Amino acid sequence: MFWTSGATVALLLLETLFEVSVCGGRAVQTSECVYYNVNHELEHTNQSGVERCEDEASSGEKDNKRSHCYASWTNSTGAIQLVKKGCWLDDFNCYDRSECVATEDSPQVFFCCCEGNVCNEHFTHLPDIPAPATRPFPLPQVQRWNALPKHIRDSPSLPTFKTALKTHLLLLTSALWRCTHHKLPYGHEHMVKGCAPSSPLVGLRPLQLLEVKARGRFGCVWKGQMMNEYVAVKIFPLQDRQSWANETAIFQTPGMSHDNILRFIAAERRGTDMDMELWLLTEYHELGSLSDYLKANAVSWTELCLIAESMCRGLSYLHEDVPQRKGRAPKPAVAHRDFKSKNVMLRTDLTAVIGDFGLAVCFEPGKPPGEIHGQVGTWRYMAPEVLEGAVNFQRDAFLRIDIYALALVLWELLSRCNTHGPVDEYLLPFEEEIGPHPTLEDLQEVVVNKKMRPAFKEDWLKHNGACQVCETVEECWDHDAEARLSAGCVEERIRHLHSNPVIITPPPCQHSHAQPSCVALPLPAVTNVDPAHKESSL
């Protein structure tokens, strides 16, 4: 009885030690911090002052969230240059630190954080110095065993207790290791309360990861905060470095800055050797992807036109060859090759921006596109020629593949438009025909052999504008790739519909009356050199 109670007390002590060591003690209130910004002119902020830290009580998380202060600076041969000071969001690395002390040995930019009002007024650098390894003088095994009272040594519960004790010690050691290394397993962000991802510095701007927002084929997307701006941080594992390198290269292609193309911020490598992660930072959009938005919301006719027009404008610009301008290099045509509603982001005003260029390819006039595969992308959005492995390796062919996918995304918008009648539950293209998880063979049978496409509802055709969008969609997903419209043509048609009133219940729509002078011509015949042979792989 005594031994069982002692074991229980010991385990409770271990759990108490775990809570105190891993999750910190009582929070110190931090409501204001010293503020400084060396880039105040560029970022249009005050240079210095006092910053009021955001109150977390409004979000219902006051008991779980803390505010801190931080400072960052450089030290070039003894000349200290202050970079930033201000408030810092909840971060395990700052818990119970009353002074702002940087501990890294010799970083490019020093960073420290602390708790308590204006605790960042003063800052210092004290690098961690590993203590020399010491070996305690061990007691002989017999001595240690005999030191225990006889009634404990003879207890039948002793082996069970020793096993439990070892288990708890292992769990405690594992938790402490994860916190020490600031390593949070993706998908298990609440596994150990208090452990947070590392807070690196991108350039001279501190970055803090807040929460996982999405998980894709090539990695995981975090919502982060960099100064007073939320950012999207896409983290690629090392084995997907080719996708990270390709997406970074596409973003850095001359002329890729456009209102309807996702804004690129930075790319960097984090960690070393096999623990390396590859980070890509872009602007963050709270509404998420078009697919996510349509799952939860119906759209009006005006909203459909706004989303569709801005999306087509972005794709048209992506496909366009922009000639060299004064002081600017020419922009080559870019094929997305994985265009879908999940890769279209929405701003709060419902204008669209196109992102995720991990599979994209540039076509510079007179140059081959490089080593590329023909059968890549998301199966559900693959054009017939991609599904059957018959891609013509020329610029025009790849742009037309994007147009087929655009047609499916426009169909998704039509399916959630409430202007022309009741709105059904959101479905992906072909989900009604072949279910939510089709195989490649299912899509080959339906799209290639049977030449099926997602169905238009009868109510859609009763709305003059929606009827004409349906006709445009049909031209974009034509089985004959050369008969498909260009993205610029689709943009022009949507813009015309958006700017002209439509009759809600007209007679059967007259295709020639409402459309501008835009005909289904092949895309421009500027092509690159064909590779020696075609490639086809999953």
Short mmCIF file of N, CA, C and O in Angstrom, two decimals, residues 411-462:
data_model
loop_
_atom_site.label_atom_id
_atom_site.label_comp_id
_atom_site.label_asym_id
_atom_site.label_seq_id
_atom_site.Cartn_x
_atom_site.Cartn_y
_atom_site.Cartn_z
N TRP A 411 -16.78 26.35 -64.28
CA TRP A 411 -17.94 25.50 -63.99
C TRP A 411 -18.20 25.45 -62.49
O TRP A 411 -19.35 25.50 -62.05
N GLU A 412 -17.15 25.36 -61.69
CA GLU A 412 -17.31 25.36 -60.22
C GLU A 412 -17.98 26.65 -59.76
O GLU A 412 -18.85 26.63 -58.88
N LEU A 413 -17.57 27.78 -60.34
CA LEU A 413 -18.19 29.05 -59.98
C LEU A 413 -19.67 29.07 -60.35
O LEU A 413 -20.51 29.50 -59.56
N LEU A 414 -19.99 28.60 -61.53
CA LEU A 414 -21.39 28.55 -61.97
C LEU A 414 -22.23 27.67 -61.03
O LEU A 414 -23.39 28.00 -60.73
N SER A 415 -21.63 26.59 -60.56
CA SER A 415 -22.38 25.65 -59.71
C SER A 415 -22.73 26.24 -58.36
O SER A 415 -23.62 25.73 -57.67
N ARG A 416 -22.06 27.34 -57.96
CA ARG A 416 -22.33 27.94 -56.66
C ARG A 416 -22.90 29.36 -56.78
O ARG A 416 -22.93 30.11 -55.80
N CYS A 417 -23.37 29.70 -57.98
CA CYS A 417 -23.97 31.02 -58.19
C CYS A 417 -25.46 30.96 -57.87
O CYS A 417 -26.18 30.11 -58.40
N ASN A 418 -25.92 31.86 -56.98
CA ASN A 418 -27.31 31.79 -56.52
C ASN A 418 -28.26 32.67 -57.32
O ASN A 418 -29.44 32.77 -56.99
N THR A 419 -27.77 33.32 -58.37
CA THR A 419 -28.62 34.23 -59.14
C THR A 419 -29.60 33.48 -60.02
O THR A 419 -30.72 33.93 -60.25
N HIS A 420 -29.18 32.33 -60.53
CA HIS A 420 -30.02 31.63 -61.50
C HIS A 420 -30.79 30.47 -60.89
O HIS A 420 -31.23 29.56 -61.60
N GLY A 421 -30.97 30.45 -59.58
CA GLY A 421 -31.78 29.41 -58.97
C GLY A 421 -31.13 28.82 -57.73
O GLY A 421 -30.12 29.33 -57.24
N PRO A 422 -31.72 27.75 -57.20
CA PRO A 422 -31.19 27.12 -55.98
C PRO A 422 -29.75 26.65 -56.18
O PRO A 422 -29.36 26.23 -57.28
N VAL A 423 -28.98 26.74 -55.12
CA VAL A 423 -27.57 26.35 -55.18
C VAL A 423 -27.40 24.98 -54.55
O VAL A 423 -27.81 24.75 -53.41
N ASP A 424 -26.81 24.08 -55.29
CA ASP A 424 -26.55 22.74 -54.77
C ASP A 424 -25.29 22.75 -53.90
O ASP A 424 -24.53 23.71 -53.88
N GLU A 425 -25.07 21.66 -53.21
CA GLU A 425 -23.85 21.50 -52.42
C GLU A 425 -22.64 21.53 -53.35
O GLU A 425 -22.69 21.07 -54.49
N TYR A 426 -21.55 22.10 -52.85
CA TYR A 426 -20.34 22.23 -53.66
C TYR A 426 -19.79 20.86 -54.04
O TYR A 426 -19.62 19.97 -53.19
N LEU A 427 -19.52 20.70 -55.33
CA LEU A 427 -18.90 19.48 -55.84
C LEU A 427 -17.73 19.85 -56.73
O LEU A 427 -17.78 20.85 -57.45
N LEU A 428 -16.70 19.05 -56.69
CA LEU A 428 -15.58 19.23 -57.60
C LEU A 428 -15.99 18.77 -59.00
O LEU A 428 -16.95 18.01 -59.16
N PRO A 429 -15.29 19.20 -60.04
CA PRO A 429 -15.60 18.73 -61.38
C PRO A 429 -15.54 17.19 -61.45
O PRO A 429 -14.62 16.58 -60.90
N PHE A 430 -16.53 16.61 -62.07
CA PHE A 430 -16.66 15.15 -62.26
C PHE A 430 -16.96 14.39 -60.98
O PHE A 430 -17.04 13.16 -61.00
N GLU A 431 -17.15 15.09 -59.86
CA GLU A 431 -17.44 14.37 -58.62
C GLU A 431 -18.81 13.69 -58.69
O GLU A 431 -18.99 12.59 -58.16
N GLU A 432 -19.75 14.32 -59.35
CA GLU A 432 -21.08 13.72 -59.49
C GLU A 432 -21.03 12.49 -60.41
O GLU A 432 -21.75 11.52 -60.20
N GLU A 433 -20.13 12.52 -61.40
CA GLU A 433 -20.06 11.42 -62.37
C GLU A 433 -19.24 10.24 -61.86
O GLU A 433 -19.63 9.08 -62.04
N ILE A 434 -18.09 10.51 -61.22
CA ILE A 434 -17.20 9.40 -60.85
C ILE A 434 -16.70 9.48 -59.41
O ILE A 434 -15.77 8.78 -59.03
N GLY A 435 -17.34 10.31 -58.58
CA GLY A 435 -17.05 10.30 -57.16
C GLY A 435 -15.90 11.22 -56.75
O GLY A 435 -15.23 11.83 -57.58
N PRO A 436 -15.64 11.28 -55.43
CA PRO A 436 -14.64 12.23 -54.91
C PRO A 436 -13.19 11.79 -55.08
O PRO A 436 -12.29 12.61 -54.96
N HIS A 437 -12.94 10.52 -55.33
CA HIS A 437 -11.55 10.04 -55.42
C HIS A 437 -11.36 9.18 -56.68
O HIS A 437 -11.11 7.98 -56.59
N PRO A 438 -11.45 9.80 -57.86
CA PRO A 438 -11.32 9.02 -59.09
C PRO A 438 -9.87 8.59 -59.33
O PRO A 438 -8.93 9.28 -58.93
N THR A 439 -9.72 7.48 -59.99
CA THR A 439 -8.39 7.05 -60.40
C THR A 439 -8.07 7.67 -61.76
O THR A 439 -8.93 8.22 -62.43
N LEU A 440 -6.83 7.55 -62.16
CA LEU A 440 -6.43 8.04 -63.47
C LEU A 440 -7.21 7.29 -64.56
O LEU A 440 -7.64 7.90 -65.56
N GLU A 441 -7.43 6.00 -64.35
CA GLU A 441 -8.17 5.20 -65.34
C GLU A 441 -9.63 5.65 -65.43
O GLU A 441 -10.21 5.66 -66.53
N ASP A 442 -10.24 6.02 -64.29
CA ASP A 442 -11.62 6.52 -64.30
C ASP A 442 -11.72 7.77 -65.18
O ASP A 442 -12.64 7.90 -66.01
N LEU A 443 -10.78 8.68 -65.00
CA LEU A 443 -10.82 9.93 -65.77
C LEU A 443 -10.50 9.70 -67.24
O LEU A 443 -11.09 10.35 -68.12
N GLN A 444 -9.61 8.79 -67.52
CA GLN A 444 -9.32 8.47 -68.93
C GLN A 444 -10.57 7.92 -69.61
O GLN A 444 -10.87 8.28 -70.76
N GLU A 445 -11.31 7.08 -68.92
CA GLU A 445 -12.52 6.50 -69.49
C GLU A 445 -13.58 7.57 -69.73
O GLU A 445 -14.20 7.64 -70.81
N VAL A 446 -13.79 8.46 -68.74
CA VAL A 446 -14.87 9.45 -68.83
C VAL A 446 -14.49 10.60 -69.76
O VAL A 446 -15.28 11.00 -70.63
N VAL A 447 -13.30 11.15 -69.60
CA VAL A 447 -12.92 12.37 -70.33
C VAL A 447 -12.43 12.06 -71.74
O VAL A 447 -12.78 12.75 -72.70
N VAL A 448 -11.61 11.01 -71.87
CA VAL A 448 -10.99 10.71 -73.18
C VAL A 448 -11.90 9.84 -74.03
O VAL A 448 -12.23 10.18 -75.17
N ASN A 449 -12.32 8.70 -73.48
CA ASN A 449 -13.08 7.74 -74.29
C ASN A 449 -14.53 8.17 -74.49
O ASN A 449 -15.05 8.14 -75.60
N LYS A 450 -15.21 8.58 -73.40
CA LYS A 450 -16.62 8.97 -73.51
C LYS A 450 -16.79 10.46 -73.81
O LYS A 450 -17.91 10.90 -74.10
N LYS A 451 -15.72 11.23 -73.71
CA LYS A 451 -15.73 12.68 -73.98
C LYS A 451 -16.80 13.41 -73.17
O LYS A 451 -17.45 14.34 -73.64
N MET A 452 -16.94 12.97 -71.91
CA MET A 452 -17.91 13.61 -71.02
C MET A 452 -17.30 14.84 -70.37
O MET A 452 -16.09 14.95 -70.21
N ARG A 453 -18.18 15.78 -69.97
CA ARG A 453 -17.79 16.96 -69.22
C ARG A 453 -18.82 17.17 -68.11
O ARG A 453 -19.95 16.65 -68.20
N PRO A 454 -18.48 17.91 -67.06
CA PRO A 454 -19.48 18.19 -66.02
C PRO A 454 -20.74 18.82 -66.61
O PRO A 454 -20.67 19.62 -67.55
N ALA A 455 -21.89 18.45 -66.06
CA ALA A 455 -23.17 18.87 -66.64
C ALA A 455 -23.53 20.29 -66.22
O ALA A 455 -23.21 20.74 -65.13
N PHE A 456 -24.22 21.00 -67.14
CA PHE A 456 -24.82 22.30 -66.83
C PHE A 456 -26.25 22.07 -66.35
O PHE A 456 -27.00 21.31 -66.96
N LYS A 457 -26.65 22.73 -65.26
CA LYS A 457 -28.02 22.63 -64.78
C LYS A 457 -28.95 23.45 -65.67
O LYS A 457 -28.55 24.47 -66.25
N GLU A 458 -30.18 23.01 -65.76
CA GLU A 458 -31.15 23.69 -66.63
C GLU A 458 -31.36 25.14 -66.21
O GLU A 458 -31.51 26.03 -67.05
N ASP A 459 -31.33 25.39 -64.88
CA ASP A 459 -31.56 26.76 -64.39
C ASP A 459 -30.46 27.72 -64.85
O ASP A 459 -30.70 28.91 -65.01
N TRP A 460 -29.24 27.20 -65.03
CA TRP A 460 -28.15 28.08 -65.45
C TRP A 460 -28.45 28.68 -66.83
O TRP A 460 -28.10 29.84 -67.10
N LEU A 461 -29.07 27.90 -67.68
CA LEU A 461 -29.30 28.34 -69.06
C LEU A 461 -30.47 29.32 -69.18
O LEU A 461 -30.70 29.88 -70.24
N LYS A 462 -31.20 29.51 -68.06
CA LYS A 462 -32.30 30.48 -68.07
C LYS A 462 -31.82 31.90 -67.75
O LYS A 462 -32.59 32.85 -67.86
#
